[in-house]
Structure formats: C-alpha cells, structure tokens
Short mmCIF file of C-alpha atoms and ligand atoms in Angstrom, two decimals:
data_model
loop_
_atom_site.label_atom_id
_atom_site.label_comp_id
_atom_site.label_asym_id
_atom_site.label_seq_id
_atom_site.Cartn_x
_atom_site.Cartn_y
_atom_site.Cartn_z
CA MET A 1 230.51 -21.14 94.50
CA LYS A 2 232.44 -24.09 93.16
CA ALA A 3 235.45 -25.99 94.41
CA ILE A 4 238.19 -26.63 91.86
CA ILE A 5 240.66 -29.44 92.50
CA SER A 6 243.44 -30.93 90.38
CA ASP A 7 246.36 -33.39 90.32
CA ILE A 8 245.24 -35.89 92.92
CA HIS A 9 247.67 -38.52 91.66
CA GLY A 10 246.25 -41.47 93.53
CA ASN A 11 246.75 -39.84 96.94
CA LEU A 12 243.65 -40.98 98.79
CA GLU A 13 244.55 -39.43 102.15
CA ALA A 14 244.93 -35.99 100.55
CA LEU A 15 241.77 -36.37 98.48
CA ARG A 16 239.68 -37.40 101.49
CA ALA A 17 240.98 -34.46 103.52
CA VAL A 18 240.16 -32.04 100.68
CA LEU A 19 236.67 -33.49 100.13
CA ASP A 20 236.05 -33.15 103.84
CA ASP A 21 237.19 -29.51 103.78
CA ILE A 22 234.95 -28.90 100.75
CA SER A 23 231.98 -30.39 102.58
CA HIS A 24 232.28 -27.55 105.11
CA GLN A 25 232.13 -24.84 102.41
CA LYS A 26 229.03 -23.45 100.81
CA ILE A 27 229.42 -25.18 97.45
CA ASP A 28 226.32 -24.83 95.28
CA GLU A 29 227.92 -25.29 91.86
CA GLY A 30 229.73 -28.54 92.46
CA ILE A 31 233.30 -29.73 92.36
CA TYR A 32 235.39 -29.42 89.21
CA CYS A 33 238.47 -31.60 88.82
CA LEU A 34 241.13 -30.61 86.30
CA GLY A 35 242.66 -34.05 85.79
CA ASP A 36 245.53 -36.31 86.82
CA VAL A 37 243.38 -38.27 89.20
CA ILE A 38 245.92 -41.11 89.01
CA GLY A 39 249.65 -41.69 88.44
CA TYR A 40 252.41 -41.56 91.12
CA GLY A 41 250.19 -42.47 94.08
CA PRO A 42 249.18 -45.76 95.70
CA ASN A 43 245.35 -45.58 95.48
CA PRO A 44 244.28 -45.04 91.87
CA ARG A 45 241.06 -47.07 92.06
CA GLU A 46 239.78 -45.40 95.20
CA CYS A 47 240.55 -41.92 93.86
CA ILE A 48 238.73 -42.56 90.59
CA ASP A 49 235.72 -43.84 92.49
CA LEU A 50 235.62 -40.68 94.61
CA VAL A 51 235.98 -38.18 91.75
CA MET A 52 233.17 -39.83 89.84
CA GLU A 53 230.93 -37.76 92.12
CA CYS A 54 232.39 -34.49 90.80
CA LYS A 55 230.37 -32.35 88.43
CA LEU A 56 233.28 -32.10 86.00
CA VAL A 57 236.42 -34.21 85.65
CA LEU A 58 238.90 -33.43 82.88
CA LEU A 59 241.50 -35.77 81.41
CA GLY A 60 245.06 -35.23 82.65
CA ASN A 61 248.26 -36.42 80.98
CA HIS A 62 248.74 -39.18 83.56
CA ASP A 63 245.16 -40.35 83.12
CA GLN A 64 245.80 -40.49 79.41
CA GLY A 65 249.10 -42.29 80.02
CA ALA A 66 247.21 -45.06 81.82
CA LEU A 67 244.67 -45.29 79.01
CA PHE A 68 247.15 -45.32 76.14
CA ASP A 69 250.90 -45.74 75.79
CA PRO A 70 252.69 -43.45 78.22
CA ASP A 71 254.88 -41.29 75.98
CA GLY A 72 256.98 -38.39 77.21
CA PHE A 73 257.23 -39.42 80.86
CA ASN A 74 260.43 -39.88 82.86
CA PRO A 75 261.27 -43.49 83.86
CA ALA A 76 259.86 -43.24 87.41
CA ALA A 77 256.62 -41.68 86.17
CA LYS A 78 256.33 -44.27 83.41
CA ARG A 79 256.85 -47.14 85.84
CA ALA A 80 254.20 -45.63 88.13
CA ILE A 81 251.80 -45.39 85.20
CA MET A 82 252.35 -49.02 84.21
CA TRP A 83 251.77 -50.06 87.82
CA THR A 84 248.64 -47.87 87.94
CA ARG A 85 247.32 -49.50 84.78
CA ASP A 86 247.90 -52.86 86.39
CA GLN A 87 245.92 -51.80 89.46
CA LEU A 88 243.02 -50.84 87.25
CA GLU A 89 243.23 -54.27 85.63
CA GLN A 90 243.32 -56.17 88.93
CA PRO A 91 241.50 -59.46 88.44
CA ALA A 92 240.51 -59.42 92.11
CA GLU A 93 238.28 -56.46 91.37
CA ALA A 94 234.72 -57.02 90.26
CA ARG A 95 234.51 -56.79 86.48
CA GLN A 96 231.75 -54.22 86.65
CA SER A 97 233.66 -51.64 88.67
CA ARG A 98 236.77 -52.30 86.60
CA GLU A 99 234.96 -51.55 83.36
CA LYS A 100 233.18 -48.59 84.89
CA ARG A 101 236.52 -46.96 85.78
CA TRP A 102 238.05 -47.51 82.36
CA GLU A 103 234.95 -46.12 80.68
CA PHE A 104 234.99 -43.15 83.00
CA LEU A 105 238.63 -42.37 82.14
CA ALA A 106 238.05 -42.85 78.42
CA ASP A 107 235.08 -40.44 78.47
CA ARG A 108 236.94 -37.52 80.05
CA PRO A 109 236.94 -34.26 78.07
CA ARG A 110 240.20 -32.37 77.55
CA SER A 111 238.75 -28.95 78.24
CA PHE A 112 235.52 -27.35 79.32
CA LYS A 113 234.08 -23.90 78.58
CA GLU A 114 231.44 -22.21 80.68
CA GLY A 115 230.35 -18.59 80.93
CA GLY A 116 233.55 -17.16 79.44
CA ASN A 117 235.70 -19.39 81.61
CA LEU A 118 237.95 -22.16 80.44
CA TYR A 119 238.96 -25.26 82.42
CA VAL A 120 242.00 -27.28 81.32
CA HIS A 121 244.63 -29.55 82.83
CA GLY A 122 247.68 -27.90 81.21
CA SER A 123 247.08 -24.74 79.22
CA ALA A 124 244.54 -23.09 76.92
CA ARG A 125 246.89 -23.79 74.01
CA ASN A 126 247.56 -27.44 74.79
CA PRO A 127 244.96 -28.58 77.33
CA LEU A 128 246.63 -31.89 78.11
CA ASN A 129 250.38 -31.37 78.05
CA GLU A 130 251.60 -27.78 78.15
CA TYR A 131 253.05 -26.50 81.43
CA VAL A 132 252.59 -22.87 82.42
CA PHE A 133 255.23 -22.30 85.10
CA PRO A 134 255.63 -19.15 87.21
CA GLU A 135 258.84 -18.30 85.32
CA ASP A 136 256.88 -18.29 82.04
CA ILE A 137 255.92 -14.69 82.84
CA TYR A 138 259.32 -13.91 81.29
CA ASN A 139 258.28 -15.72 78.10
CA GLN A 140 256.10 -12.97 76.70
CA ARG A 141 255.38 -14.74 73.39
CA LYS A 142 254.14 -17.87 75.08
CA MET A 143 251.98 -16.04 77.59
CA GLU A 144 250.48 -13.64 75.04
CA LYS A 145 249.54 -16.57 72.82
CA ILE A 146 247.90 -18.35 75.73
CA PHE A 147 246.05 -15.24 76.88
CA THR A 148 244.58 -14.71 73.38
CA LEU A 149 242.92 -18.11 73.74
CA VAL A 150 241.29 -17.16 77.04
CA GLU A 151 238.07 -15.18 77.06
CA ARG A 152 238.01 -14.32 80.76
CA TYR A 153 239.30 -16.69 83.42
CA CYS A 154 241.19 -19.92 82.83
CA PHE A 155 241.61 -22.54 85.56
CA GLN A 156 244.47 -24.98 85.13
CA GLY A 157 246.73 -27.42 86.99
CA HIS A 158 249.53 -29.71 85.75
CA THR A 159 252.55 -27.89 87.28
CA HIS A 160 251.37 -28.51 90.87
CA VAL A 161 252.42 -24.91 91.60
CA PRO A 162 249.44 -22.79 92.66
CA GLY A 163 249.14 -19.13 91.78
CA ILE A 164 247.63 -16.38 89.67
CA PHE A 165 248.91 -15.14 86.31
CA THR A 166 247.73 -11.66 85.33
CA GLU A 167 247.59 -10.41 81.75
CA SER A 168 250.26 -7.85 82.67
CA LEU A 169 252.44 -10.93 83.23
CA GLN A 170 252.71 -10.97 86.97
CA PHE A 171 252.71 -14.21 88.89
CA LEU A 172 251.22 -14.11 92.37
CA THR A 173 251.58 -16.97 94.82
CA PRO A 174 248.72 -17.75 97.23
CA ASP A 175 250.82 -16.13 99.99
CA ASP A 176 251.32 -13.00 97.85
CA VAL A 177 247.56 -12.46 97.77
CA ASN A 178 246.91 -13.70 101.31
CA HIS A 179 245.07 -16.70 99.83
CA HIS A 180 242.34 -14.48 98.39
CA TYR A 181 242.40 -12.97 94.91
CA ARG A 182 239.69 -10.58 93.83
CA LEU A 183 238.69 -10.94 90.17
CA ASP A 184 237.68 -7.87 88.20
CA GLY A 185 236.82 -9.25 84.75
CA ARG A 186 240.34 -8.82 83.38
CA LYS A 187 241.80 -11.97 81.88
CA THR A 188 243.33 -14.17 84.54
CA LEU A 189 244.93 -17.61 84.64
CA CYS A 190 244.59 -19.48 87.90
CA ASN A 191 246.65 -22.52 88.72
CA VAL A 192 244.65 -24.30 91.40
CA GLY A 193 247.63 -26.28 92.72
CA SER A 194 247.70 -29.97 93.50
CA VAL A 195 245.69 -32.05 95.93
CA GLY A 196 247.98 -35.07 96.01
CA GLN A 197 251.47 -33.82 95.23
CA PRO A 198 252.02 -30.09 95.93
CA ARG A 199 255.29 -28.67 94.62
CA ASP A 200 255.45 -25.20 96.12
CA LEU A 201 257.29 -26.27 99.28
CA ASP A 202 254.05 -26.45 101.23
CA PRO A 203 253.15 -30.12 101.83
CA ARG A 204 249.48 -29.39 102.52
CA ALA A 205 246.93 -30.35 99.87
CA CYS A 206 245.83 -27.38 97.76
CA TYR A 207 242.62 -26.44 95.98
CA VAL A 208 240.54 -23.33 95.28
CA LEU A 209 237.07 -21.98 95.88
CA TYR A 210 235.74 -19.83 93.05
CA ASP A 211 232.65 -17.67 93.12
CA ASP A 212 232.89 -15.38 90.05
CA GLU A 213 234.22 -12.49 92.11
CA SER A 214 237.12 -14.10 93.81
CA ILE A 215 239.42 -17.06 94.12
CA ARG A 216 240.26 -18.44 97.54
CA TYR A 217 243.16 -20.82 98.03
CA ARG A 218 242.65 -23.55 100.59
CA ARG A 219 245.49 -25.55 102.13
CA VAL A 220 244.50 -28.74 103.89
CA GLU A 221 246.67 -30.82 106.19
CA TYR A 222 246.56 -34.58 105.80
CA ASP A 223 248.56 -37.50 107.13
CA PHE A 224 251.12 -37.84 104.36
CA GLU A 225 253.10 -40.39 106.38
CA VAL A 226 250.32 -42.89 105.67
CA THR A 227 250.60 -42.23 101.92
CA ILE A 228 254.40 -42.37 102.07
CA ARG A 229 254.33 -45.77 103.78
CA LYS A 230 252.02 -47.11 101.09
CA ILE A 231 254.35 -45.81 98.38
CA TYR A 232 257.38 -47.41 100.06
CA ASP A 233 255.49 -50.72 100.08
CA VAL A 234 255.10 -50.73 96.29
CA PRO A 235 258.39 -51.51 94.51
CA ASP A 236 257.13 -49.95 91.27
CA LEU A 237 256.52 -46.62 92.97
CA ASP A 238 259.84 -44.84 93.47
CA ASN A 239 260.49 -43.90 97.13
CA PHE A 240 261.12 -40.35 95.97
CA LEU A 241 257.42 -40.11 95.08
CA GLY A 242 256.74 -40.53 98.78
CA ASP A 243 259.63 -38.46 100.13
CA ARG A 244 258.60 -35.41 98.10
CA LEU A 245 255.19 -35.34 99.84
CA ARG A 246 256.89 -34.45 103.14
CA GLU A 247 258.37 -31.26 101.73
CA GLY A 248 255.89 -30.44 99.00
CA ARG A 249 258.45 -30.37 96.26
ZN1 ZN B 1 249.93 -33.83 87.64
#
C-alpha cells in the first residue's frame, strides 16, 4: 500500500498531521507526492524538507513558478510565489540547505509511470497545468482524450477537489463512495485532493491510500487557526489564503 498526497502549499500544520496519520497506516510502498509542495502557505522551506523523505515527488505548477518566472497566475498567487521564492533565498539560512532545496525542486519529474499507472500533478495530457474539474465530465471530448492517454489508473491533484472519474464519465466524491472506492481494472482517474488547501468545503486535509484493489480517502483534522495566523502575519500572503482554510474552499 502507498499513500498519495498532493498540493501541500506550504501548510506545515496540515502536512505534519497527514504524515502522522500516514505513520499509523500499513504503508510498505512509500509516500508519493503529486506536487505543489509550496506556494500560498507560510512554511515553504519546512514543507520541502519534509517531502524530501517521500519516495516520489512530482513538480507542480507552483513549484515551477518558484523556480522560473510565474506565468499564468492570478495576482495573489503570483505575489505568494514571489514571497515563497524569497523565503527559499533567505540569507539567514545555511547555504547548504538552501542549495539542496533548489536542487531538489529543479530535479522534480513532471510525471511518473509505474505498473500501468500514471502519476501527474494536473492531467495525463498536460501533467503540469491542466485542470480536470468534476464538471469536466460534461466535456466528453476533453475526457475521452485524457482517458486515451491513461493505461489503467491515473492519480492527479491540482484542482484540490478530491474524487473519482470513471471512464463512463461519472464523477464520484469521497462521500459518494463512503471514502472507499474499489478498483476493478477499468480505467480510472483519481484526484487525491489537497493536503494544505482543500477546496471541497471540507477543511480537513485530504490524501489517499492506494493498494491496487482500492482507493481510500483519508480526511485529517489539523489546527488551521495556527496556519491562518501565520498567513495573516505575512503581508505578501493575502488574508484570503488563510480565510479559505477555515471553510475548505
Ligand atoms: Zn495546487
């Protein structure tokens, strides 16, 4: 069994709570992280340091935004990325750990294939940037194209909205499947949700456990008021980035 996490976004309290929950599961195939370790949240350095222990960490669009010029982001996201980049450049930090983090980010793959499964941040078609939203089940062309690129199961993040997409173009929320989805070999897309900024109106951190036969959604409570206070304290991080954590939107 493996744990699959995504979209941490510099939220250390959520990441710690999830890693603690994972430590109580029977994980023998490691932790896979689908990207966006940083961006939006107040603890980018600490989150990078923690995910370095994961077996796989993909590049997300916010991670790429910190590495290169942040194109295609809204003003609040862009400001957060510039602030994040600054945090990674902090002169107070030891040069060695600073360089180690930049190298780690720069080395991240955009997708990963294993045993018929695909792991991406966004979508099989555009691993870094394409969103696959629940309402895309009504966009048959888009979904068919994406499904042709998937051999069996595809795990993705990016939208921060957890759920299962079937090839018959159904979208099932974790609640719809009682947090447990049985896999039967038919092509399936699984959005694993977001650790650090859930957007499905459930403020708890989200991740999945995957064991070849099934996907289990885990929701983990954490003290988001601590994260919110930290965000309020940083002028470059919009207060809204904190407020949304309370409602999971
Ligand atoms: Zn994200």
